[in-house]
Amino acid sequence: MTESGTGERRKGSAPSTGRRRTVRGAGGAARTAADALTELIGHPLEGVSAVCRGEDGGWVVDVDVLELARIPDTTSLLATYQVELDAAGELTQYRRTARYRRGAQDH
């Protein structure tokens, strides 16, 4: 009984404690940023459109999300968020950098 209680506490507290391993590579940074952002804003993930190293050794990731689903789908509103992670993979800040219709050529 004690073991399952400890396991449940670990599961429930792991995301909020923010104890993650150092992010390894662009793929890990993309996954970490996308997961953290979708948890915060609650919009469905569409994809990651850019990943680059930050000046502080962290990562800067552009994450695309569906903000408003419409019919037809080409008129749905998407947004790109720039997510910054520190070297440990913790989200330090995010901001919406663009909002556009799915069918738009350039945004």
PDB file of C-alpha atoms in Angstrom:
ATOM      1  CA  MET A   1       0.000   0.000   0.000  1.00  0.00           C
ATOM      2  CA  THR A   2       2.825   2.383   0.805  1.00  0.00           C
ATOM      3  CA  GLU A   3       4.574   1.655  -2.493  1.00  0.00           C
ATOM      4  CA  SER A   4       1.510   2.438  -4.621  1.00  0.00           C
ATOM      5  CA  GLY A   5       0.899   5.631  -2.650  1.00  0.00           C
ATOM      6  CA  THR A   6       4.482   6.714  -3.320  1.00  0.00           C
ATOM      7  CA  GLY A   7       4.137   5.844  -7.012  1.00  0.00           C
ATOM      8  CA  GLU A   8       0.947   7.848  -7.285  1.00  0.00           C
ATOM      9  CA  ARG A   9       2.557  10.841  -5.647  1.00  0.00           C
ATOM     10  CA  ARG A  10       5.481  10.643  -8.042  1.00  0.00           C
ATOM     11  CA  LYS A  11       3.200  10.496 -11.065  1.00  0.00           C
ATOM     12  CA  GLY A  12       1.124  13.419  -9.862  1.00  0.00           C
ATOM     13  CA  SER A  13       4.045  15.594  -8.815  1.00  0.00           C
ATOM     14  CA  ALA A  14       6.582  14.905 -11.589  1.00  0.00           C
ATOM     15  CA  PRO A  15       5.251  17.491 -14.078  1.00  0.00           C
ATOM     16  CA  SER A  16       4.859  20.188 -11.435  1.00  0.00           C
ATOM     17  CA  THR A  17       8.275  19.684  -9.830  1.00  0.00           C
ATOM     18  CA  GLY A  18       9.935  20.357 -13.143  1.00  0.00           C
ATOM     19  CA  ARG A  19      12.711  17.825 -12.577  1.00  0.00           C
ATOM     20  CA  ARG A  20      13.680  16.741 -16.060  1.00  0.00           C
ATOM     21  CA  ARG A  21      16.914  15.478 -17.480  1.00  0.00           C
ATOM     22  CA  THR A  22      18.969  17.700 -19.705  1.00  0.00           C
ATOM     23  CA  VAL A  23      17.400  17.882 -23.164  1.00  0.00           C
ATOM     24  CA  ARG A  24      19.421  15.946 -25.716  1.00  0.00           C
ATOM     25  CA  GLY A  25      19.338  17.202 -29.251  1.00  0.00           C
ATOM     26  CA  ALA A  26      16.828  19.094 -31.319  1.00  0.00           C
ATOM     27  CA  GLY A  27      14.291  16.248 -31.259  1.00  0.00           C
ATOM     28  CA  GLY A  28      14.245  16.143 -27.473  1.00  0.00           C
ATOM     29  CA  ALA A  29      13.925  19.907 -27.299  1.00  0.00           C
ATOM     30  CA  ALA A  30      11.021  19.842 -29.765  1.00  0.00           C
ATOM     31  CA  ARG A  31       9.146  17.168 -27.788  1.00  0.00           C
ATOM     32  CA  THR A  32       9.789  18.872 -24.449  1.00  0.00           C
ATOM     33  CA  ALA A  33       8.673  22.300 -25.712  1.00  0.00           C
ATOM     34  CA  ALA A  34       5.564  20.930 -27.437  1.00  0.00           C
ATOM     35  CA  ASP A  35       4.513  18.946 -24.359  1.00  0.00           C
ATOM     36  CA  ALA A  36       5.073  21.869 -21.987  1.00  0.00           C
ATOM     37  CA  LEU A  37       3.218  24.349 -24.199  1.00  0.00           C
ATOM     38  CA  THR A  38       0.183  22.164 -24.872  1.00  0.00           C
ATOM     39  CA  GLU A  39      -0.074  21.469 -21.134  1.00  0.00           C
ATOM     40  CA  LEU A  40      -0.109  25.213 -20.412  1.00  0.00           C
ATOM     41  CA  ILE A  41      -2.401  26.526 -23.141  1.00  0.00           C
ATOM     42  CA  GLY A  42      -4.586  23.490 -23.801  1.00  0.00           C
ATOM     43  CA  HIS A  43      -4.651  23.781 -27.607  1.00  0.00           C
ATOM     44  CA  PRO A  44      -4.031  20.693 -29.774  1.00  0.00           C
ATOM     45  CA  LEU A  45      -0.541  20.375 -31.208  1.00  0.00           C
ATOM     46  CA  GLU A  46      -0.155  20.701 -34.988  1.00  0.00           C
ATOM     47  CA  GLY A  47       3.610  20.368 -35.157  1.00  0.00           C
ATOM     48  CA  VAL A  48       6.995  21.940 -34.581  1.00  0.00           C
ATOM     49  CA  SER A  49       8.206  24.283 -37.305  1.00  0.00           C
ATOM     50  CA  ALA A  50      11.638  25.322 -35.988  1.00  0.00           C
ATOM     51  CA  VAL A  51      14.237  24.370 -33.382  1.00  0.00           C
ATOM     52  CA  CYS A  52      17.500  26.168 -32.658  1.00  0.00           C
ATOM     53  CA  ARG A  53      19.998  26.567 -29.838  1.00  0.00           C
ATOM     54  CA  GLY A  54      19.512  29.550 -27.566  1.00  0.00           C
ATOM     55  CA  GLU A  55      22.333  31.874 -26.558  1.00  0.00           C
ATOM     56  CA  ASP A  56      22.308  30.500 -23.006  1.00  0.00           C
ATOM     57  CA  GLY A  57      22.751  26.859 -24.087  1.00  0.00           C
ATOM     58  CA  GLY A  58      19.024  26.200 -24.003  1.00  0.00           C
ATOM     59  CA  TRP A  59      16.632  25.859 -26.928  1.00  0.00           C
ATOM     60  CA  VAL A  60      14.212  28.054 -28.873  1.00  0.00           C
ATOM     61  CA  VAL A  61      11.356  26.082 -30.442  1.00  0.00           C
ATOM     62  CA  ASP A  62       8.490  27.244 -32.664  1.00  0.00           C
ATOM     63  CA  VAL A  63       5.396  25.173 -31.916  1.00  0.00           C
ATOM     64  CA  ASP A  64       2.280  25.283 -34.101  1.00  0.00           C
ATOM     65  CA  VAL A  65      -1.110  24.697 -32.461  1.00  0.00           C
ATOM     66  CA  LEU A  66      -4.752  24.675 -33.505  1.00  0.00           C
ATOM     67  CA  GLU A  67      -6.413  27.588 -31.722  1.00  0.00           C
ATOM     68  CA  LEU A  68      -9.849  27.474 -33.322  1.00  0.00           C
ATOM     69  CA  ALA A  69     -11.255  24.604 -35.387  1.00  0.00           C
ATOM     70  CA  ARG A  70     -13.637  25.620 -38.159  1.00  0.00           C
ATOM     71  CA  ILE A  71     -15.506  24.018 -41.016  1.00  0.00           C
ATOM     72  CA  PRO A  72     -14.111  23.787 -43.626  1.00  0.00           C
ATOM     73  CA  ASP A  73     -10.792  22.882 -42.061  1.00  0.00           C
ATOM     74  CA  THR A  74      -8.900  25.295 -44.330  1.00  0.00           C
ATOM     75  CA  THR A  75     -10.443  28.207 -42.408  1.00  0.00           C
ATOM     76  CA  SER A  76      -9.308  26.956 -38.972  1.00  0.00           C
ATOM     77  CA  LEU A  77      -7.105  29.332 -37.005  1.00  0.00           C
ATOM     78  CA  LEU A  78      -3.587  28.169 -36.181  1.00  0.00           C
ATOM     79  CA  ALA A  79      -0.899  29.893 -34.163  1.00  0.00           C
ATOM     80  CA  THR A  80       2.846  29.650 -33.827  1.00  0.00           C
ATOM     81  CA  TYR A  81       4.310  30.003 -30.349  1.00  0.00           C
ATOM     82  CA  GLN A  82       7.984  30.568 -29.653  1.00  0.00           C
ATOM     83  CA  VAL A  83       8.975  28.480 -26.644  1.00  0.00           C
ATOM     84  CA  GLU A  84      12.263  28.955 -24.830  1.00  0.00           C
ATOM     85  CA  LEU A  85      13.798  26.169 -22.769  1.00  0.00           C
ATOM     86  CA  ASP A  86      16.818  26.440 -20.505  1.00  0.00           C
ATOM     87  CA  ALA A  87      19.697  23.955 -20.727  1.00  0.00           C
ATOM     88  CA  ALA A  88      17.886  21.630 -18.297  1.00  0.00           C
ATOM     89  CA  GLY A  89      14.789  21.529 -20.516  1.00  0.00           C
ATOM     90  CA  GLU A  90      12.642  23.751 -18.332  1.00  0.00           C
ATOM     91  CA  LEU A  91      10.279  26.160 -20.059  1.00  0.00           C
ATOM     92  CA  THR A  92      11.442  29.669 -19.248  1.00  0.00           C
ATOM     93  CA  GLN A  93       9.032  31.621 -21.453  1.00  0.00           C
ATOM     94  CA  TYR A  94       6.683  31.401 -24.402  1.00  0.00           C
ATOM     95  CA  ARG A  95       4.865  33.857 -26.622  1.00  0.00           C
ATOM     96  CA  ARG A  96       2.546  33.728 -29.600  1.00  0.00           C
ATOM     97  CA  THR A  97       4.397  35.042 -32.638  1.00  0.00           C
ATOM     98  CA  ALA A  98       1.807  34.452 -35.368  1.00  0.00           C
ATOM     99  CA  ARG A  99      -1.859  33.631 -35.888  1.00  0.00           C
ATOM    100  CA  TYR A 100      -3.144  32.573 -39.292  1.00  0.00           C
ATOM    101  CA  ARG A 101      -5.735  30.605 -41.243  1.00  0.00           C
ATOM    102  CA  ARG A 102      -4.761  27.061 -42.164  1.00  0.00           C
ATOM    103  CA  GLY A 103      -5.294  27.789 -45.853  1.00  0.00           C
ATOM    104  CA  ALA A 104      -3.103  30.913 -45.892  1.00  0.00           C
ATOM    105  CA  GLN A 105      -0.079  30.738 -48.192  1.00  0.00           C
ATOM    106  CA  ASP A 106       2.294  32.805 -46.052  1.00  0.00           C
ATOM    107  CA  HIS A 107       1.832  34.007 -42.531  1.00  0.00           C
TER     108      HIS A 107
END
